[in-house]
mmCIF file of C-alpha atoms and ligand atoms in Angstrom:
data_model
loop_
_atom_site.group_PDB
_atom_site.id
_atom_site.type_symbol
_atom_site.label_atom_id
_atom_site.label_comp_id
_atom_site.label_asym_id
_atom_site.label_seq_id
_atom_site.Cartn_x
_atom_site.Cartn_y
_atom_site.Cartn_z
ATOM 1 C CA UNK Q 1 -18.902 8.977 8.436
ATOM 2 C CA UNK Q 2 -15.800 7.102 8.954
ATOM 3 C CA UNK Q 3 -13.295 6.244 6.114
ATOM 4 C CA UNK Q 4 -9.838 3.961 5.766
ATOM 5 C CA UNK Q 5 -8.517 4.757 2.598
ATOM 6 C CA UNK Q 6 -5.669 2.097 2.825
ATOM 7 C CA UNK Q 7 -5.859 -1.785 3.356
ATOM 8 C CA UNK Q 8 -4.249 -4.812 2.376
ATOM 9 C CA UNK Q 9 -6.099 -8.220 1.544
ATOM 10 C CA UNK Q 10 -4.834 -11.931 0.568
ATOM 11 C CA UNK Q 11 -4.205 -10.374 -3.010
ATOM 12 C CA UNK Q 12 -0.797 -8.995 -1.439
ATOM 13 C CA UNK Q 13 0.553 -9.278 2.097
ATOM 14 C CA UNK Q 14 -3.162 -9.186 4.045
ATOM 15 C CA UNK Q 15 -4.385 -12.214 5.521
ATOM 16 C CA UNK Q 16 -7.934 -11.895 4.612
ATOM 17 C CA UNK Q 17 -9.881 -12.061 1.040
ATOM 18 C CA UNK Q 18 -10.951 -9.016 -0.268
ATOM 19 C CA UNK Q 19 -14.496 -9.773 0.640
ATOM 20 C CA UNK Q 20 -13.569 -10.567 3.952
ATOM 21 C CA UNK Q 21 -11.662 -7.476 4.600
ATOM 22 C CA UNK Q 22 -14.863 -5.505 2.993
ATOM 23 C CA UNK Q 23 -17.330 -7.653 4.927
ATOM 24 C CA UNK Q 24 -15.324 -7.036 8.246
ATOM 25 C CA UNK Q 25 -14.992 -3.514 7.467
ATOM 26 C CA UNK Q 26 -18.792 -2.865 6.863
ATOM 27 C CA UNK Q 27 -19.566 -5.043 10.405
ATOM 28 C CA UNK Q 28 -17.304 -2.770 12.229
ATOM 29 C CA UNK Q 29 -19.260 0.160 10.962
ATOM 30 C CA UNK Q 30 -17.073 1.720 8.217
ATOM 31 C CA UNK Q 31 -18.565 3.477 5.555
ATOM 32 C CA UNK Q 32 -16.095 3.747 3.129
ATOM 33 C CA UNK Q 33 -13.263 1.351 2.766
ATOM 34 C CA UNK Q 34 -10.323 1.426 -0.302
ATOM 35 C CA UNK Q 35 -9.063 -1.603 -0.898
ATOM 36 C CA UNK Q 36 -4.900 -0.926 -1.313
ATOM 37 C CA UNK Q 37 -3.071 -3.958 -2.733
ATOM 38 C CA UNK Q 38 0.479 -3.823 -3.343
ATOM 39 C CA UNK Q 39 0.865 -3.183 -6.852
ATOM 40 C CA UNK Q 40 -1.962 -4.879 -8.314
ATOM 41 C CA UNK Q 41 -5.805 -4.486 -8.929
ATOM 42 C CA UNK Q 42 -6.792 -7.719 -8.525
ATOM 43 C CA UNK Q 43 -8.631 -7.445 -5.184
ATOM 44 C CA UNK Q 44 -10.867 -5.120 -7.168
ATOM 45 C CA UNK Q 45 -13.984 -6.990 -8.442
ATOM 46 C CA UNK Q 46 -13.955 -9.545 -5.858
ATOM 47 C CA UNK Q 47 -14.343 -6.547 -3.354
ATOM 48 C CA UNK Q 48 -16.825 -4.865 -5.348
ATOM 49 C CA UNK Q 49 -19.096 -7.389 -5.453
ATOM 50 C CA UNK Q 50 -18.711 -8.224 -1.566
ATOM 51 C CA UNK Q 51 -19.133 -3.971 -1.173
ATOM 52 C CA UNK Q 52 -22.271 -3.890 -3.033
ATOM 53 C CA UNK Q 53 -23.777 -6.966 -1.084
ATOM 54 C CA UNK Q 54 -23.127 -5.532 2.473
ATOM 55 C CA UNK Q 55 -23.544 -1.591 1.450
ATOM 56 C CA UNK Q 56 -20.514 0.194 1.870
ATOM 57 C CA UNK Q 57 -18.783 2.408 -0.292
ATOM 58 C CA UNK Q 58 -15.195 0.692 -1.766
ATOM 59 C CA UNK Q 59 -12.610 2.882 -3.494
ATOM 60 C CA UNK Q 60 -10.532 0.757 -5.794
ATOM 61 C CA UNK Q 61 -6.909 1.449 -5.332
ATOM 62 C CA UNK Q 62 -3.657 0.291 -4.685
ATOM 63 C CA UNK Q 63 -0.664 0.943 -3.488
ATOM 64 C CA UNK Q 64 2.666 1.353 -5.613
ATOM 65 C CA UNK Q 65 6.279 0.479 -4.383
ATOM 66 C CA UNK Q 66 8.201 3.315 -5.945
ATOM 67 C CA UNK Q 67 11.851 5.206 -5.418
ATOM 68 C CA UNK Q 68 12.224 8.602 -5.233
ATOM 69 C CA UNK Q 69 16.204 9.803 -4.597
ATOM 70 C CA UNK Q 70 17.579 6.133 -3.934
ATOM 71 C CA UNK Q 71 14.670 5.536 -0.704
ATOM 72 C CA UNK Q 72 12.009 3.387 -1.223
ATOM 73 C CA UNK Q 73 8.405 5.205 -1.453
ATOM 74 C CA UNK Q 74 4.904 3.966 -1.116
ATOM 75 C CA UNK Q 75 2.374 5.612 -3.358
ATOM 76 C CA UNK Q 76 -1.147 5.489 -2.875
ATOM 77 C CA UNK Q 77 -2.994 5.329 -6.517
ATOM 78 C CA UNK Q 78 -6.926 5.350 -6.244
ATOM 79 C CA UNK Q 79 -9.515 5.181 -9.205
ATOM 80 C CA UNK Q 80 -7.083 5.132 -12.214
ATOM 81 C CA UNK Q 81 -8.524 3.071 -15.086
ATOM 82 C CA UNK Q 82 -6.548 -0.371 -14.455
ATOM 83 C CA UNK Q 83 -6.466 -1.195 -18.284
ATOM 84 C CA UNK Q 84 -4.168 1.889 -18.744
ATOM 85 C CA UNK Q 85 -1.174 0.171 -20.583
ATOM 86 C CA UNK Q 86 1.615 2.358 -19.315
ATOM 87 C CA UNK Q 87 0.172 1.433 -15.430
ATOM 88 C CA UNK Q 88 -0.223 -2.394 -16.999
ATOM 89 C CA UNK Q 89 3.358 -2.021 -17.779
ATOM 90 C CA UNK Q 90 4.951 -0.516 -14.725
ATOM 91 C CA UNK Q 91 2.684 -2.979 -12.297
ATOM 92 C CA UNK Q 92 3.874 -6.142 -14.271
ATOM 93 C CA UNK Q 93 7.777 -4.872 -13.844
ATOM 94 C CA UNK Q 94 7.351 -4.484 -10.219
ATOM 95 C CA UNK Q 95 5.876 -7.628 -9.917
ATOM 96 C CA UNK Q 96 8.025 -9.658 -11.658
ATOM 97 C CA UNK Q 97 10.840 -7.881 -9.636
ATOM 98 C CA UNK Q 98 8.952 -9.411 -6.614
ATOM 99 C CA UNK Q 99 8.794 -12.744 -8.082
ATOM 100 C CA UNK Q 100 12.309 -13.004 -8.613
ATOM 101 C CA UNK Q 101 13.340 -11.750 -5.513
ATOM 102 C CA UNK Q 102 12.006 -14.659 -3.421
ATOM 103 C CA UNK Q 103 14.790 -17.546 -4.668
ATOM 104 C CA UNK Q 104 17.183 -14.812 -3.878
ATOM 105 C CA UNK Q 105 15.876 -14.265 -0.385
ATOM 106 C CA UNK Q 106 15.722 -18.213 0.129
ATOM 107 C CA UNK Q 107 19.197 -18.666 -1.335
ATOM 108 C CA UNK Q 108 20.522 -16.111 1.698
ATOM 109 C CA UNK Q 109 17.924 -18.093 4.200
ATOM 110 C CA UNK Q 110 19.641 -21.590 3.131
ATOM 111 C CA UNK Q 111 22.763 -20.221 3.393
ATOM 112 C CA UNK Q 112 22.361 -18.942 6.709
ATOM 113 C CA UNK Q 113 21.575 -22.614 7.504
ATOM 114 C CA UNK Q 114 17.351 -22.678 7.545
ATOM 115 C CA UNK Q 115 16.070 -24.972 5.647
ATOM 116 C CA UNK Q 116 12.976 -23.261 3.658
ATOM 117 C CA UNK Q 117 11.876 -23.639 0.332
ATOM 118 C CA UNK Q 118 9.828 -22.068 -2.584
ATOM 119 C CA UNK Q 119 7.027 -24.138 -1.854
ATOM 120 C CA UNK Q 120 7.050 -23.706 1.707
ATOM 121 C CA UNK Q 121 6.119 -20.004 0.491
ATOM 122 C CA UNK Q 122 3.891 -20.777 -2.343
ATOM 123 C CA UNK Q 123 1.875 -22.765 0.449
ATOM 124 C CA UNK Q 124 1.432 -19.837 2.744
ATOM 125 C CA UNK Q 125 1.190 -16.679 -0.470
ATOM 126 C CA UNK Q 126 -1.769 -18.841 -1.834
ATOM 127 C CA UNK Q 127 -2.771 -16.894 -4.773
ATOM 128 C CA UNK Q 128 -1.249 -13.436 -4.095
ATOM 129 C CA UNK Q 129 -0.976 -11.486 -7.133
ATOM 130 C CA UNK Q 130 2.064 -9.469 -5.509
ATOM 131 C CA UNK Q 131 4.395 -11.877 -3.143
ATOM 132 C CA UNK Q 132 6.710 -10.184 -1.245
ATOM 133 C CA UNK Q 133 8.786 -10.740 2.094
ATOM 134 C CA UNK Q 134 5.570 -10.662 4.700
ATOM 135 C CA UNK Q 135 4.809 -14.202 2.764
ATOM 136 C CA UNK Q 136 8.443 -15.525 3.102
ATOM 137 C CA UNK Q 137 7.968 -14.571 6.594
ATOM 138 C CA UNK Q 138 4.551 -16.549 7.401
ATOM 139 C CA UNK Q 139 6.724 -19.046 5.890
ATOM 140 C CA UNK Q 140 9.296 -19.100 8.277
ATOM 141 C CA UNK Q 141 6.794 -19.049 11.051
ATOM 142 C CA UNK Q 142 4.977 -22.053 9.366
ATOM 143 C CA UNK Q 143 8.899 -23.733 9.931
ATOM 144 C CA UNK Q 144 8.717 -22.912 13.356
ATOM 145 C CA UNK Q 145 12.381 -20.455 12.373
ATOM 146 C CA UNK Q 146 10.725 -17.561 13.871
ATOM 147 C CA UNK Q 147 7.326 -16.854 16.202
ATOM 148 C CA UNK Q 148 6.410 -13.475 14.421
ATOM 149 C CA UNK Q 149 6.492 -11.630 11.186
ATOM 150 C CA UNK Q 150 7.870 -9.291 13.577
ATOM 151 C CA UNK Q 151 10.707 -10.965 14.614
ATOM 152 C CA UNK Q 152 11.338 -12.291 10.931
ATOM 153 C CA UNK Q 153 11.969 -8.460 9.708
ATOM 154 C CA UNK Q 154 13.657 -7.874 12.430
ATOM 155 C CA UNK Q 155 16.359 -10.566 12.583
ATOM 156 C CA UNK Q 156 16.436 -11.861 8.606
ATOM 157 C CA UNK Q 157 14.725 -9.348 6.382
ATOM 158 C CA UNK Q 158 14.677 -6.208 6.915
ATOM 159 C CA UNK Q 159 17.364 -4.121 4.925
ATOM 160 C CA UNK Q 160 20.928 -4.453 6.720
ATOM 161 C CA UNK Q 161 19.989 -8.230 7.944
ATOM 162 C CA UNK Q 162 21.497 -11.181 6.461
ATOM 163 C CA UNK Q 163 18.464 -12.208 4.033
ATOM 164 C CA UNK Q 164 17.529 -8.894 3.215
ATOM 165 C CA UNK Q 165 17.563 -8.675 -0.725
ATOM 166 C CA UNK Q 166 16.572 -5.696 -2.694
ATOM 167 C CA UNK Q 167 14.189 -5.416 -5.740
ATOM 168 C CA UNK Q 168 12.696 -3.147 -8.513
ATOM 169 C CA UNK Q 169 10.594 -0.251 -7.996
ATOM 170 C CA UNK Q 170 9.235 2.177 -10.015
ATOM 171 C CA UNK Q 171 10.435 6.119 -10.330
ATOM 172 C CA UNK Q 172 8.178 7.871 -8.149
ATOM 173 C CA UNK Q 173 7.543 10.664 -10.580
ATOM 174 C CA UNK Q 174 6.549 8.583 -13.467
ATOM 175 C CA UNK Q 175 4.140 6.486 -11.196
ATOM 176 C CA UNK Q 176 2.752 10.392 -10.727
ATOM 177 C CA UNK Q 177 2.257 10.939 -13.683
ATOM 178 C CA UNK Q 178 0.718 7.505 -14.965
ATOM 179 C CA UNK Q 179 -1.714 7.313 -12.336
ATOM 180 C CA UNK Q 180 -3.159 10.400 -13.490
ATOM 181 C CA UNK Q 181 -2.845 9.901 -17.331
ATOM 182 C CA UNK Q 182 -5.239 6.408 -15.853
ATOM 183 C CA UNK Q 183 -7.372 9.004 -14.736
ATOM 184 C CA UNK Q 184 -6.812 8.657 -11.323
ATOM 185 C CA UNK Q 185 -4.974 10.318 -8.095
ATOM 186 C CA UNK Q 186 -1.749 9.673 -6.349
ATOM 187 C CA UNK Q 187 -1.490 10.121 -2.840
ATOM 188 C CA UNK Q 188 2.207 9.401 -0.893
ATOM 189 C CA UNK Q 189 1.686 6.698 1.622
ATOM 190 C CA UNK Q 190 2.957 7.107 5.035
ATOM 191 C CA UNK Q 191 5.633 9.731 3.999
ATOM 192 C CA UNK Q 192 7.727 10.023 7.498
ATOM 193 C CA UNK Q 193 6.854 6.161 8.053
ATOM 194 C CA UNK Q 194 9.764 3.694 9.462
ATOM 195 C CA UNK Q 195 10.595 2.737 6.356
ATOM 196 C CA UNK Q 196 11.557 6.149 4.907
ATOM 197 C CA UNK Q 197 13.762 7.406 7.742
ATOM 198 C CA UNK Q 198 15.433 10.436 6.578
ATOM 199 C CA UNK Q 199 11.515 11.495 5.001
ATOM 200 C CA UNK Q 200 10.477 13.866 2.971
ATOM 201 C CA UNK Q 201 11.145 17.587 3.041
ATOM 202 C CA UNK Q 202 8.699 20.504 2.410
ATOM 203 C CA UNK Q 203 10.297 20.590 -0.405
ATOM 204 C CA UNK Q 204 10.414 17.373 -2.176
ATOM 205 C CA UNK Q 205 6.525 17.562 -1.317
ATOM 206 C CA UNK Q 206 5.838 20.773 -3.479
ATOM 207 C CA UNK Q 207 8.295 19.111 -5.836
ATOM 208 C CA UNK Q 208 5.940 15.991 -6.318
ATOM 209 C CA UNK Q 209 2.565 18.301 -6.325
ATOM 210 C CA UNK Q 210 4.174 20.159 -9.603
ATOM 211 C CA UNK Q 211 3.662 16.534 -11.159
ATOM 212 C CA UNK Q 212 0.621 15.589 -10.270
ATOM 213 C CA UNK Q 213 0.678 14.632 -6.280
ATOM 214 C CA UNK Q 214 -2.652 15.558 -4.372
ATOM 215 C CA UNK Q 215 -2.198 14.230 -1.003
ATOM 216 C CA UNK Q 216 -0.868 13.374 2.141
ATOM 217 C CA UNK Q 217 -1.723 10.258 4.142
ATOM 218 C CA UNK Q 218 -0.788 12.235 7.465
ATOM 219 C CA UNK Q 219 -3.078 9.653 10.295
ATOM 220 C CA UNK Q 220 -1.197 6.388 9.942
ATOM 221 C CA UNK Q 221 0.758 4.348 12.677
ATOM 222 C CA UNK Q 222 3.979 5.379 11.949
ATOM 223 C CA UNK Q 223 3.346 8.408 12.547
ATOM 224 C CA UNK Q 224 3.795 10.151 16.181
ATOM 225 C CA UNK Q 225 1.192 13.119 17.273
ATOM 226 C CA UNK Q 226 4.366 15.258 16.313
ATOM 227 C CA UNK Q 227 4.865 13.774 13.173
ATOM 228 C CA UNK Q 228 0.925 14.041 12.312
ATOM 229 C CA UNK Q 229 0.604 18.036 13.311
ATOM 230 C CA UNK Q 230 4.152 18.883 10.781
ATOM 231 C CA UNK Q 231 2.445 16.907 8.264
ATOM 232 C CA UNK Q 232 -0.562 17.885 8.647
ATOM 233 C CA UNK Q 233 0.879 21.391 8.840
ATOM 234 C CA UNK Q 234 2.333 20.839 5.592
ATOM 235 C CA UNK Q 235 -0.331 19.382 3.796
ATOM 236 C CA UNK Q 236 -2.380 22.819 4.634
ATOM 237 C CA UNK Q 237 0.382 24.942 3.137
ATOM 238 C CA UNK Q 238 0.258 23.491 0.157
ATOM 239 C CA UNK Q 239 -3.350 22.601 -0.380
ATOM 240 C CA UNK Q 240 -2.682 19.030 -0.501
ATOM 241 C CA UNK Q 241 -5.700 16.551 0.848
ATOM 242 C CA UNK Q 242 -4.963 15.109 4.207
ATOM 243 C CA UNK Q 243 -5.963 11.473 4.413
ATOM 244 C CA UNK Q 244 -5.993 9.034 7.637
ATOM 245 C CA UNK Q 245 -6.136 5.309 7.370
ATOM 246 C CA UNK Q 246 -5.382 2.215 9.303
ATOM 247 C CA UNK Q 247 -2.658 0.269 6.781
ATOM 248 C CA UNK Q 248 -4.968 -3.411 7.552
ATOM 249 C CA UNK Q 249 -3.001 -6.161 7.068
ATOM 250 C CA UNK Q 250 -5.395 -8.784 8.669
ATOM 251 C CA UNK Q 251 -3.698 -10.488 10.991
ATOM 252 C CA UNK Q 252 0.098 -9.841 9.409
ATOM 253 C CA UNK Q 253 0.410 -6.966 11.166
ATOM 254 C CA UNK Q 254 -0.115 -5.346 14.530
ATOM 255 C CA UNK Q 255 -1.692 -2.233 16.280
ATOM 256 C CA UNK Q 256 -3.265 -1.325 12.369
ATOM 257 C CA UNK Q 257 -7.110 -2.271 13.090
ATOM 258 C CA UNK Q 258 -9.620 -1.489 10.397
ATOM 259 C CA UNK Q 259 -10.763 2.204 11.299
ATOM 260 C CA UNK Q 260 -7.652 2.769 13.489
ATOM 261 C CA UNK Q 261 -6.763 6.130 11.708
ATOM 262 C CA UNK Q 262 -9.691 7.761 9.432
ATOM 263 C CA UNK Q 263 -10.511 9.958 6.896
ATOM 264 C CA UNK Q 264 -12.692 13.533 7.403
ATOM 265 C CA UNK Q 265 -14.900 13.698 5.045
ATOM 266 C CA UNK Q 266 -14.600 16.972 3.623
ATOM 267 C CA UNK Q 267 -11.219 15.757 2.637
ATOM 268 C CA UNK Q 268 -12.610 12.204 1.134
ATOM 269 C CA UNK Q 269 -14.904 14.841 -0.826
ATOM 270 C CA UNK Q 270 -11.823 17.096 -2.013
ATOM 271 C CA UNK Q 271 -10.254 13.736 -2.983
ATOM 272 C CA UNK Q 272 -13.353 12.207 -5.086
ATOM 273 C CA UNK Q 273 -13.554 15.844 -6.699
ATOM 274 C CA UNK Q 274 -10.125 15.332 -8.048
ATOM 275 C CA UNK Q 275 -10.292 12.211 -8.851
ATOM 276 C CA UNK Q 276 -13.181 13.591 -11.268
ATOM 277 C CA UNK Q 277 -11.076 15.864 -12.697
ATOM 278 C CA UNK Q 278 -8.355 13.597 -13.725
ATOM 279 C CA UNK Q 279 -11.047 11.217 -15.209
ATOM 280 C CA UNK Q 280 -12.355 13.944 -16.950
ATOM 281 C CA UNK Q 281 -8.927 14.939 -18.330
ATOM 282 C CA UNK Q 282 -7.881 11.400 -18.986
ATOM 283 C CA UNK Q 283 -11.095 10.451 -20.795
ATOM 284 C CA UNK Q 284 -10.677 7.016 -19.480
ATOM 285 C CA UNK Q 285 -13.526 4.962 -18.063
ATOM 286 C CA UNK Q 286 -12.417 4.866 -14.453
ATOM 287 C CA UNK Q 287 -13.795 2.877 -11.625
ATOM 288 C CA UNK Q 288 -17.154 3.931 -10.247
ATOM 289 C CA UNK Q 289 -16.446 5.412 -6.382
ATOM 290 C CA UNK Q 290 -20.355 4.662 -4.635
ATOM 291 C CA UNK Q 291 -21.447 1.278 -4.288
ATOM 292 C CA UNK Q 292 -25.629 1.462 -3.986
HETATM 293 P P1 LIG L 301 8.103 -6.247 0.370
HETATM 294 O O1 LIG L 301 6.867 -5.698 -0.258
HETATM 295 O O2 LIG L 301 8.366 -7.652 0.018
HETATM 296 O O3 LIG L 301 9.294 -5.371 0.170
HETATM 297 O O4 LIG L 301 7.791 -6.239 1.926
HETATM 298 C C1 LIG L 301 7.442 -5.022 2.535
HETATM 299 C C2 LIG L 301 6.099 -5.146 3.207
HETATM 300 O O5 LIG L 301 6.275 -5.938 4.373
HETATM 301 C C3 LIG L 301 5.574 -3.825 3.724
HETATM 302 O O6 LIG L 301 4.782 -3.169 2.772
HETATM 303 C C4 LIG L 301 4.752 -4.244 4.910
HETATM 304 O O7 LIG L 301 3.459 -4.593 4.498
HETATM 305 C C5 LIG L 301 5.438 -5.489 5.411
HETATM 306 N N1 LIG L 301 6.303 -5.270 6.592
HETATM 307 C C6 LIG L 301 7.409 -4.523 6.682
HETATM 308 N N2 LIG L 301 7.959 -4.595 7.913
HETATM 309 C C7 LIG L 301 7.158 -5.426 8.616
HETATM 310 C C8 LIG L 301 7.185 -5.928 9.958
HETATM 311 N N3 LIG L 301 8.150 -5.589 10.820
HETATM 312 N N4 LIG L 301 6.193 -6.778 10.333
HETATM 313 C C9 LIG L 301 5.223 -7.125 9.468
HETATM 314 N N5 LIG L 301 5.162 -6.695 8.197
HETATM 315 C C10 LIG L 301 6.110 -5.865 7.771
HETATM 316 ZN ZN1 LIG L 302 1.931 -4.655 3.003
HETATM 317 FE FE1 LIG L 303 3.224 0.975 2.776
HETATM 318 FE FE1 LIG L 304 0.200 -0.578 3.036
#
């Protein structure tokens, strides 16, 4: 069995469809996949239909910019019910903070002299539901400013550069606890990843699990072996389920191939049995897990 619980399609800062990413997933021999958007659901049917045409079993989640203690924070949600009103609510906040953020990052960009515009982004986002600075990036590359989403974090957008602009996210906690009230989990992303440098103590962990937290995604790339065994380590203490996945971003990003980190699947099953639970408690109708 292998399973990627976390993966990014065209619906947020991938550069595939969400069939494509489910179609590519199933020819490289996965057999379960979750689909992770940033902050929307609306890879979900698309990637249903493409999961029940080439057999593979999709788990509909996303993935939640949040702040926890002034530091950004990536949650993993999966199976919450995506009619929920309160989640509604707190994904159409953080996406209009990402909307609004783009003139602001092209207003630094024109000041610093490059000439880019909002429809030299539009052209490259397409229809992304979630737009962010990976697309403001591919547009830059498009311009010929830079070679590499790479090198366009690393000299204009990343925080403490000259474009870098900040935007809304939601409070960690709360995210918790609406993901669960939706009936589904909550899982912290990448919790000692490079964008969290000072991480997350023992303690803020067992902090989060009071609320609702379940899991750990301990097997991702920016995470050393070190980093993996504390985690891991961690994760054991406090009962939490350890996942692994690859972060796919298509092309957008390097050295995160479909399958590149994986899931065991006694702790997939520990993470479907709670998922149960919380639909049970929340008495929403949730997302089915097995495609046929
Ligand atoms: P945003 O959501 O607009 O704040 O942009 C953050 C997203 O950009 C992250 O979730 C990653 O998917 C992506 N990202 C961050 N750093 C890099 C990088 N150096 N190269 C490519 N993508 C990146
Ligand atoms: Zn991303
Ligand atoms: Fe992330
Ligand atoms: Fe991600």
């Amino acid at each position: 069995m292998r399973i990627d619980l976390h993966t990014h399609s065209r619906v947020s800062d991938g550069t595939q469809a969400p069939a494509e990413v489910i179609r590519q997933a199933a020819a490289q021999g996965l057999d379960v996949v979750a689909l992770t958007d940033h902050d929307t659901t609306e890879g979900w049917a698309e990637a249903g239909t493409a999961a029940v045409e080439v057999g593979i079993t999709l788990v509909r989640g996303l993935e939640i910019s949040t702040k926890h203690n002034g530091q950004g924070v990536h949650l993993l949600g999966y199976l919450p019910d995506p009619t929920h009103e309160p989640l509604v609510a707190g994904l159409r906040k953080i996406l209009d903070g990402r909307n609004s953020r783009i003139p602001a990052i092209l207003e630094r960009l024109n000041e610093l002299g490059i000439a880019i515009h909002a429809d030299d982004v539009r052209r490259v986002a397409g229809a992304a539901a979630a737009t962010g600075r990976p697309h403001v990036a591919d547009a830059l590359v498009a311009l010929g400013v830079v070679r590499d989403r790479e090198q366009a974090f690393d000299e204009l957008l990343s925080p403490g550069r000259p474009a870098y602009v900040n935007r809304y996210a939601a409070p960690l906690v709360e995210m918790i606890r609406i993901l669960g009230e939706a009936g589904g989990v909550a899982v912290l992303a990448h919790p000692w990843g490079r964008h969290a440098p000072s991480g997350m103590t023992v303690d803020d962990i067992a902090g989060l699990q009071e609320v609702g937290l379940i899991g750990l995604e301990v097997d991702h790339q920016d995470h050393d072996p070190e980093a993996r065994r504390a985690l891991a380590a961690i994760a054991d203490d406090l009962d939490l389920v350890r996942t692994g996945s690859s972060d796919y971003h298509g092309t957008g990003k390097k050295d995160h191939e479909l399958g590149c980190n994986t899931t065991e699947p006694e702790q997939f099953e520990r993470l479907l049995s709670l998922a149960a639970d919380a639909a049970a408690r929340s008495r929403r109708t949730v997302p089915e897990v097995v495609v046929p």
